[in-house]
Tab-separated table of C-alpha atoms and ligand atoms in Angstrom:
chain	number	residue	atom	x	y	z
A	1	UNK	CA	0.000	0.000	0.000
A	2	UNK	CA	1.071	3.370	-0.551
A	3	UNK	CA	2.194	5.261	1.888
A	4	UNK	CA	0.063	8.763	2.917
A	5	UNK	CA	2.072	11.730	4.129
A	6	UNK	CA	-0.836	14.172	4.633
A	7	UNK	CA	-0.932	13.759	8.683
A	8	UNK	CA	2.882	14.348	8.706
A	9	UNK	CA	2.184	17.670	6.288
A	10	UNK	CA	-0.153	18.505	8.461
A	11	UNK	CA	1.901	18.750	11.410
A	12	UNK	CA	3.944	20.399	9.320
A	13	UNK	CA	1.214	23.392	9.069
A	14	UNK	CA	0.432	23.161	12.514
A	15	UNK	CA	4.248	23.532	13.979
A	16	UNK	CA	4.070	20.928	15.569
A	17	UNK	CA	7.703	20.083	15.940
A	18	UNK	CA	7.146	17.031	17.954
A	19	UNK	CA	4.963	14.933	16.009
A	20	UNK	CA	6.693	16.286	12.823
A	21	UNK	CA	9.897	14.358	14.380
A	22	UNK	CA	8.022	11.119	15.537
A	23	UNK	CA	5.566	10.936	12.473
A	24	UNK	CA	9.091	10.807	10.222
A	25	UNK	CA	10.771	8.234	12.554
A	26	UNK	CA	7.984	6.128	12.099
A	27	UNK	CA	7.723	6.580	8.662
A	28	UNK	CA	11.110	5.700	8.135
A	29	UNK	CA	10.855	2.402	9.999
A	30	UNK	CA	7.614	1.366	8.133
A	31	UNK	CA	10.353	1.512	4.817
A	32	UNK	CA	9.317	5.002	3.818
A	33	UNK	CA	12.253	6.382	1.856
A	34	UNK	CA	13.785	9.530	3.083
A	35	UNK	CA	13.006	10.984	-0.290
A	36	UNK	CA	9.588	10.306	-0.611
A	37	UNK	CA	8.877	11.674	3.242
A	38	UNK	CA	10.856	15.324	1.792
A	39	UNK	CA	8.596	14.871	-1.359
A	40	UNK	CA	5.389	13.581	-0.444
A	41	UNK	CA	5.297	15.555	3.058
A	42	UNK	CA	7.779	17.855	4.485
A	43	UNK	CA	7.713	20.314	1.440
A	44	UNK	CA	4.109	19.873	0.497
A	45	UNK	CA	3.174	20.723	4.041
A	46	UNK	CA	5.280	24.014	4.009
A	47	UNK	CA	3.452	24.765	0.494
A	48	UNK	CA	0.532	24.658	1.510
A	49	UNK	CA	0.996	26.819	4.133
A	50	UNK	CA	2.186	29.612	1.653
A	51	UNK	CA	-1.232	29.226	-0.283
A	52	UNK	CA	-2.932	30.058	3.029
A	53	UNK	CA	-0.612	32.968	3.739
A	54	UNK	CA	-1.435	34.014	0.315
A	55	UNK	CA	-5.174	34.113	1.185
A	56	UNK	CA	-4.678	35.817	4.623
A	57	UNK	CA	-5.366	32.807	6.319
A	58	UNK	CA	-2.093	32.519	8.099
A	59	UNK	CA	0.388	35.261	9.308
A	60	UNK	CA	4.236	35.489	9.175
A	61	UNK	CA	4.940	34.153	12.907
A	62	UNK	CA	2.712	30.782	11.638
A	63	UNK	CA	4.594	29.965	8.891
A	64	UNK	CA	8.556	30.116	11.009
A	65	UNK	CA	6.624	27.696	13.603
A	66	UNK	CA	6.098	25.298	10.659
A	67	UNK	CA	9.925	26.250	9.429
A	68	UNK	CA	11.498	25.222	12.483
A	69	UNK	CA	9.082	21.799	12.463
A	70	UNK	CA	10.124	20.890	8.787
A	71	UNK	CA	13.345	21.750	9.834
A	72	UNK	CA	13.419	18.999	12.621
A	73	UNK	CA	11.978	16.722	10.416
A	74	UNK	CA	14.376	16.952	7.555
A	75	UNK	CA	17.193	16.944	10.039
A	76	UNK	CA	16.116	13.499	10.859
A	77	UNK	CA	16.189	12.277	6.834
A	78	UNK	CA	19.310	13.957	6.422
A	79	UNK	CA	22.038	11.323	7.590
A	80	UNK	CA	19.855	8.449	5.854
A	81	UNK	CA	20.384	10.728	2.335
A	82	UNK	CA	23.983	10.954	2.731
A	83	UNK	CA	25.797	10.052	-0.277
A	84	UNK	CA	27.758	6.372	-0.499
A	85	UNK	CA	30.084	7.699	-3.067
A	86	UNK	CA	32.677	10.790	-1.281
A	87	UNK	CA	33.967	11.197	-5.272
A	88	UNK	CA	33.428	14.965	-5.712
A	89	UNK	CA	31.661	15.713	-9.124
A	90	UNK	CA	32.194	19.083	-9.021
A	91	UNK	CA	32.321	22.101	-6.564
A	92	UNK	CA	28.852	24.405	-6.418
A	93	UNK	CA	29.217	27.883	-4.651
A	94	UNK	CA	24.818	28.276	-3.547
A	95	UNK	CA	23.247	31.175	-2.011
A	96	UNK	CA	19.942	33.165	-1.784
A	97	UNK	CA	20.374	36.852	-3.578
A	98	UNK	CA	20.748	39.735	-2.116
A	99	UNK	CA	17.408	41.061	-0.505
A	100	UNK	CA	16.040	37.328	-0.236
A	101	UNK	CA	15.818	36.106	2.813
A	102	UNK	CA	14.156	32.418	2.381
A	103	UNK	CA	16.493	29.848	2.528
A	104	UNK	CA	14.618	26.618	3.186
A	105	UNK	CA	14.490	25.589	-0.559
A	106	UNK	CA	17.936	26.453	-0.699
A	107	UNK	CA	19.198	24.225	2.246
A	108	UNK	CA	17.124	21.103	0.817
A	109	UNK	CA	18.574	21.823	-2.932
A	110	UNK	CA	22.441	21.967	-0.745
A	111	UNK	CA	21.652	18.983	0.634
A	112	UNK	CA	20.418	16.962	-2.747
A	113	UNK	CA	23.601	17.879	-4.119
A	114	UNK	CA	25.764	17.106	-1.514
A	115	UNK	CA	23.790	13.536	-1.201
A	116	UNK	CA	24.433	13.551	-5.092
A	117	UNK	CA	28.155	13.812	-4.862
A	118	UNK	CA	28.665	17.413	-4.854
A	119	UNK	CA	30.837	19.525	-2.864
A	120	UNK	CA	28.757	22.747	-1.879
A	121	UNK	CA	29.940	26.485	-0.551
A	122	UNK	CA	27.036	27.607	1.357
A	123	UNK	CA	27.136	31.988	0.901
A	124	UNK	CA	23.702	31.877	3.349
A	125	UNK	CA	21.319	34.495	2.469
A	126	UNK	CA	20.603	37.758	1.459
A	127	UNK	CA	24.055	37.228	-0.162
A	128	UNK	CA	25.329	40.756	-2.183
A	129	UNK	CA	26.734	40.766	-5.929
A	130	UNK	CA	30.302	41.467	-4.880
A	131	UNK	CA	29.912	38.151	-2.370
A	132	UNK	CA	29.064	36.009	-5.137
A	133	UNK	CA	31.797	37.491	-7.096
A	134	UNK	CA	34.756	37.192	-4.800
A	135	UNK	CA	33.479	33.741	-4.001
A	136	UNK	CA	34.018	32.679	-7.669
A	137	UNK	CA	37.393	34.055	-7.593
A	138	UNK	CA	38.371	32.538	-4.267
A	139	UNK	CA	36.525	28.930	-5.313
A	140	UNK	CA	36.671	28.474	-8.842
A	141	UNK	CA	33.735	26.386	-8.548
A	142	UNK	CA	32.015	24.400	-11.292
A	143	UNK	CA	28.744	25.833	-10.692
A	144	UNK	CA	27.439	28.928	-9.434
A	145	UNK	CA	23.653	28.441	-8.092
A	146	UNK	CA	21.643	31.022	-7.254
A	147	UNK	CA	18.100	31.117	-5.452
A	148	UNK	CA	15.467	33.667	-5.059
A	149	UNK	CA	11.948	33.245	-3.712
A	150	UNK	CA	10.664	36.918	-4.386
A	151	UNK	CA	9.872	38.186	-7.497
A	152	UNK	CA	11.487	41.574	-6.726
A	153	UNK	CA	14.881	39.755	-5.789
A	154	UNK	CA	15.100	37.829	-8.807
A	155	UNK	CA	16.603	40.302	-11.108
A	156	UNK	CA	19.248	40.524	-8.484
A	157	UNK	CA	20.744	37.397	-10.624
A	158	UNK	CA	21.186	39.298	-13.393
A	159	UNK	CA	23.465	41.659	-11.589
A	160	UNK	CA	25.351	38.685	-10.610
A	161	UNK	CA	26.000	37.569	-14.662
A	162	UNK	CA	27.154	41.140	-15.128
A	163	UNK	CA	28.900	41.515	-12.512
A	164	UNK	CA	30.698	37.820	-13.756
A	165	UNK	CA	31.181	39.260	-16.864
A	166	UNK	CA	32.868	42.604	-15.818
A	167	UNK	CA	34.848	40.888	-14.073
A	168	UNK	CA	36.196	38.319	-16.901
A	169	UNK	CA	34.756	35.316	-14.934
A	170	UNK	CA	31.827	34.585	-16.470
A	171	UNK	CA	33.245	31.788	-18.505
A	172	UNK	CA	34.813	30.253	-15.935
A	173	UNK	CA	31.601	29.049	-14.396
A	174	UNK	CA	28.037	27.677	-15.120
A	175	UNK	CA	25.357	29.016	-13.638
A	176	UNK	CA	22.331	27.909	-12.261
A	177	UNK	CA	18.941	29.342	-11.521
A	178	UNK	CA	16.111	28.327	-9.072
A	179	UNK	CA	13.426	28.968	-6.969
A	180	UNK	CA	9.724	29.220	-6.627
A	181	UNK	CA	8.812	32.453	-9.057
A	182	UNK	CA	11.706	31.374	-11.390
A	183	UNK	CA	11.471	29.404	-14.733
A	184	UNK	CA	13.318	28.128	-17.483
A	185	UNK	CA	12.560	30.988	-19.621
A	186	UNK	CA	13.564	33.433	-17.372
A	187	UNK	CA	16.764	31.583	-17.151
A	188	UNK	CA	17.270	31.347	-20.840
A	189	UNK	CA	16.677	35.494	-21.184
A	190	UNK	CA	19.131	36.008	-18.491
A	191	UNK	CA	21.449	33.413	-19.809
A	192	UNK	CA	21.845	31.456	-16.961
A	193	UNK	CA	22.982	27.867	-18.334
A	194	UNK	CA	20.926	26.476	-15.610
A	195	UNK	CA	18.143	25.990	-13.873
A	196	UNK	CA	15.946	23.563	-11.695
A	197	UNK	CA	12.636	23.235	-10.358
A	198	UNK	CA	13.141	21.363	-7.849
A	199	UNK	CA	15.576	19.966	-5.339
A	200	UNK	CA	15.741	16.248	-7.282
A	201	UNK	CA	16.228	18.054	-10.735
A	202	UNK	CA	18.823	20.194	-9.370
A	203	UNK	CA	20.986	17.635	-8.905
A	204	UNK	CA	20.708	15.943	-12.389
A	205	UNK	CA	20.722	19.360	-13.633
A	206	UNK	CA	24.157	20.040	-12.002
A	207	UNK	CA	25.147	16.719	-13.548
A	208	UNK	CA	24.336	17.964	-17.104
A	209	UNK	CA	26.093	21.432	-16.363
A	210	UNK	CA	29.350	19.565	-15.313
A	211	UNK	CA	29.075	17.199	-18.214
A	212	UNK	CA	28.919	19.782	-20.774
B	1	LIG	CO1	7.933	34.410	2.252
B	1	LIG	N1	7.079	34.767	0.509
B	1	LIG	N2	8.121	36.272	2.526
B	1	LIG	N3	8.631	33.834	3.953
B	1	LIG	N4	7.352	32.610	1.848
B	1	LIG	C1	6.783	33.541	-0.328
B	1	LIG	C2	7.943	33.237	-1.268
B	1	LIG	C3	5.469	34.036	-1.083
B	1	LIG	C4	5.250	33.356	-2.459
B	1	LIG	C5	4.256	33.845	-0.145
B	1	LIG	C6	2.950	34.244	-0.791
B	1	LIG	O1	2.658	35.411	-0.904
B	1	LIG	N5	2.176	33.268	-1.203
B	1	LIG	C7	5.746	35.576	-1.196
B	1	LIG	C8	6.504	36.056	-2.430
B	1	LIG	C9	5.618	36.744	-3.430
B	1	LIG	C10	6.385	37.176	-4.610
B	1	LIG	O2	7.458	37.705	-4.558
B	1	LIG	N6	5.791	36.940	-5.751
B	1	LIG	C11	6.524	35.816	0.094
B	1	LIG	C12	6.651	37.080	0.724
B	1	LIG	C13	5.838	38.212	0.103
B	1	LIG	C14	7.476	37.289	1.854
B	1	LIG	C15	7.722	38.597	2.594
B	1	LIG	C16	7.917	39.838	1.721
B	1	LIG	C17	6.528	38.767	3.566
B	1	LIG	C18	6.526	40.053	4.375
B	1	LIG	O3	7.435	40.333	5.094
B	1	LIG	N7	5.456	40.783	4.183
B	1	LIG	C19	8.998	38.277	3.416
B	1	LIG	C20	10.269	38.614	2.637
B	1	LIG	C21	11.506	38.451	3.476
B	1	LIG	C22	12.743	38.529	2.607
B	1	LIG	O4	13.151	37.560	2.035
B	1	LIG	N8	13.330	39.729	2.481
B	1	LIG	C23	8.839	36.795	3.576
B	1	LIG	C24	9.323	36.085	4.680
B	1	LIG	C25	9.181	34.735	4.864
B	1	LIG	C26	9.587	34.003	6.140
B	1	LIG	C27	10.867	34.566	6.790
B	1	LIG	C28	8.455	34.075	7.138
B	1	LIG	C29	9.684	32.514	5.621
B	1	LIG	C30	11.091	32.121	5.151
B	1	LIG	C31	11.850	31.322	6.186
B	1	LIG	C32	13.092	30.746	5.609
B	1	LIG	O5	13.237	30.487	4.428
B	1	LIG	N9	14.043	30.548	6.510
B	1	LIG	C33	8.780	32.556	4.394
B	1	LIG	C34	8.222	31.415	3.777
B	1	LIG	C35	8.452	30.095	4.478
B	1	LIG	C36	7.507	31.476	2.561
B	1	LIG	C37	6.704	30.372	1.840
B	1	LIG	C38	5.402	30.182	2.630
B	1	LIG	C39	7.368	29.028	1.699
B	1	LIG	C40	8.741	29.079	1.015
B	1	LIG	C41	9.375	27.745	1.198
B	1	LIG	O6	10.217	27.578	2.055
B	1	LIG	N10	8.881	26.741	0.429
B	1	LIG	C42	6.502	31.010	0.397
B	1	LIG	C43	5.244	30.540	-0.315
B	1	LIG	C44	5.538	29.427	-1.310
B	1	LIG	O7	6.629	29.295	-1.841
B	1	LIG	N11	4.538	28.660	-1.610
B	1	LIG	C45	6.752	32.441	0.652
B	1	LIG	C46	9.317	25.361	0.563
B	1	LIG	C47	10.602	25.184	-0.227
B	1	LIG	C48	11.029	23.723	-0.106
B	1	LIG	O8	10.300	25.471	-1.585
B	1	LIG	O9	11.757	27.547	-1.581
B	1	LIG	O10	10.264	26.979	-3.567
B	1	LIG	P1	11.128	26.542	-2.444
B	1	LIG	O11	12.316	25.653	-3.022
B	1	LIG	C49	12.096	24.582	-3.927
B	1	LIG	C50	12.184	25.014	-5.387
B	1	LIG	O12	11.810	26.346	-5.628
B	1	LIG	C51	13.567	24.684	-5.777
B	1	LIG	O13	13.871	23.536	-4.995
B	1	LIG	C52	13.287	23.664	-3.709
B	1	LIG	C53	12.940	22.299	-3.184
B	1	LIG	O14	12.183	21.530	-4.094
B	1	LIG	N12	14.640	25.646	-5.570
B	1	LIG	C54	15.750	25.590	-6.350
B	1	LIG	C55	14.804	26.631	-4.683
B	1	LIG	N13	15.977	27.229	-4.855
B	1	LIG	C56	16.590	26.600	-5.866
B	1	LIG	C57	17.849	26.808	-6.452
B	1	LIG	C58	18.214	25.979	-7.515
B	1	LIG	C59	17.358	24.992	-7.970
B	1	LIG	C60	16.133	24.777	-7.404
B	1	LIG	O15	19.368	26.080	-8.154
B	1	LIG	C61	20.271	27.040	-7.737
């Protein structure tokens, strides 16, 4: 039988920390792979609290209750998605924009690629132009990702290419695009090479960028 995450998304919504925790342990020991509880679960709970937030149903202080409780949870699938294979396929420098302070997508794509072989440089959030800059320089990573939940901090990623550019890097790097209000298109016009839609595709879209 299939398995049915909707009372651990629901704890999810209701920051409930606790059962978020114990609902995952024992979803793990009925065979539940640590994938499937992210997938079918932990993110769709946190998702469906935005659509409320979006209708006024819930408020700001709501929605970092359920953060911290999908936090716990995914701290508990974490070890269980660790990578077998410590080969390095390439180095990723990842960081929210500047401006854009939602990193929860971001920490689940880090962790995907890390579990997928990648090495990752973690900038945090809110990260400025010049940071992701000097970070290329100092790294020389394979990939440069880049995430932005707000559609007024998205264009900050277009800085970021110029800035590359100005700077004479831009060809030393791929980069890639992602996050809720972005799309493929928008990464085509701003000629990002990359871009994902989600934390599973990231990682076979970091594979493609390191390939090519
Ligand atoms: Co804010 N917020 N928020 N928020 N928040 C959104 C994004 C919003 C859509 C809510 C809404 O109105 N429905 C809206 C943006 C509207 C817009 O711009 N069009 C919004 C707003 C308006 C705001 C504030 C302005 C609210 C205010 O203060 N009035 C404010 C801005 C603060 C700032 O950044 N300067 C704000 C604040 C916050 C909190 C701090 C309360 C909290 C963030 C906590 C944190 O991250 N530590 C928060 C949250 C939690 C959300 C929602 C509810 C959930 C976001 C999330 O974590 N989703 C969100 C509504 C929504 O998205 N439905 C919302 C779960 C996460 C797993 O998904 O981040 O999409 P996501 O990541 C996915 C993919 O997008 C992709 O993979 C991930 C996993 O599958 N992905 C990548 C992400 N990055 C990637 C990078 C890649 C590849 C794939 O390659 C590099």
């Amino acid at each position: 039988m299939a398995w049915d995450g909707s009372a651990l998304s629901d704890a999810v919504q209701n920051g409930d920390d606790k059962a978020v925790v114990q609902m995952v342990r024992d979803a793990l020991g009925e065979g539940v792979a640590p994938l499937s509880i992210l997938d079918e679960a932990l993110i769709p709970g946190i998702q469906k609290l935005g659509e409320l937030f979006k209708d006024g149903e819930v408020f700001l202080p709501e929605i970092l209750i359920s953060c911290r409780a999908m936090n716990r949870g995914v701290d508990v699938v974490k070890p269980l998605l660790a990578a077998e294979d410590v080969h390095s396929k390439g180095k990723v420098v990842l960081g929210t924009v500047e401006g854009d302070l939602h990193d929860i997508g971001k920490n689940i794509v880090k962790l995907m690629l890390e579990c997928g072989g990648f090495e990752v440089i973690d900038m945090g959030v809110d990260v400025p132009v010049g940071d992701f800059v000097s970070a290329v320089k100092e790294h020389s990573p394979d990939i440069l990702a880049m995430s932005a939940l707000l559609t007024i901090t998205m264009v900050n990623m277009t800085e970021v290419l110029q800035a590359l550019e100005k700077e004479g890097l831009r060809d030393s790097v791929r980069v890639m695009i992602g996050g809720a209000p972005i799309t493929r298109e928008y990464a085509d016009e701003i000629g990002a090479e990359g871009f994902a839609e989600d934390c599973a595709s990231a990682v076979t879209e970091a594979e493609r960028l390191v390939a090519n």
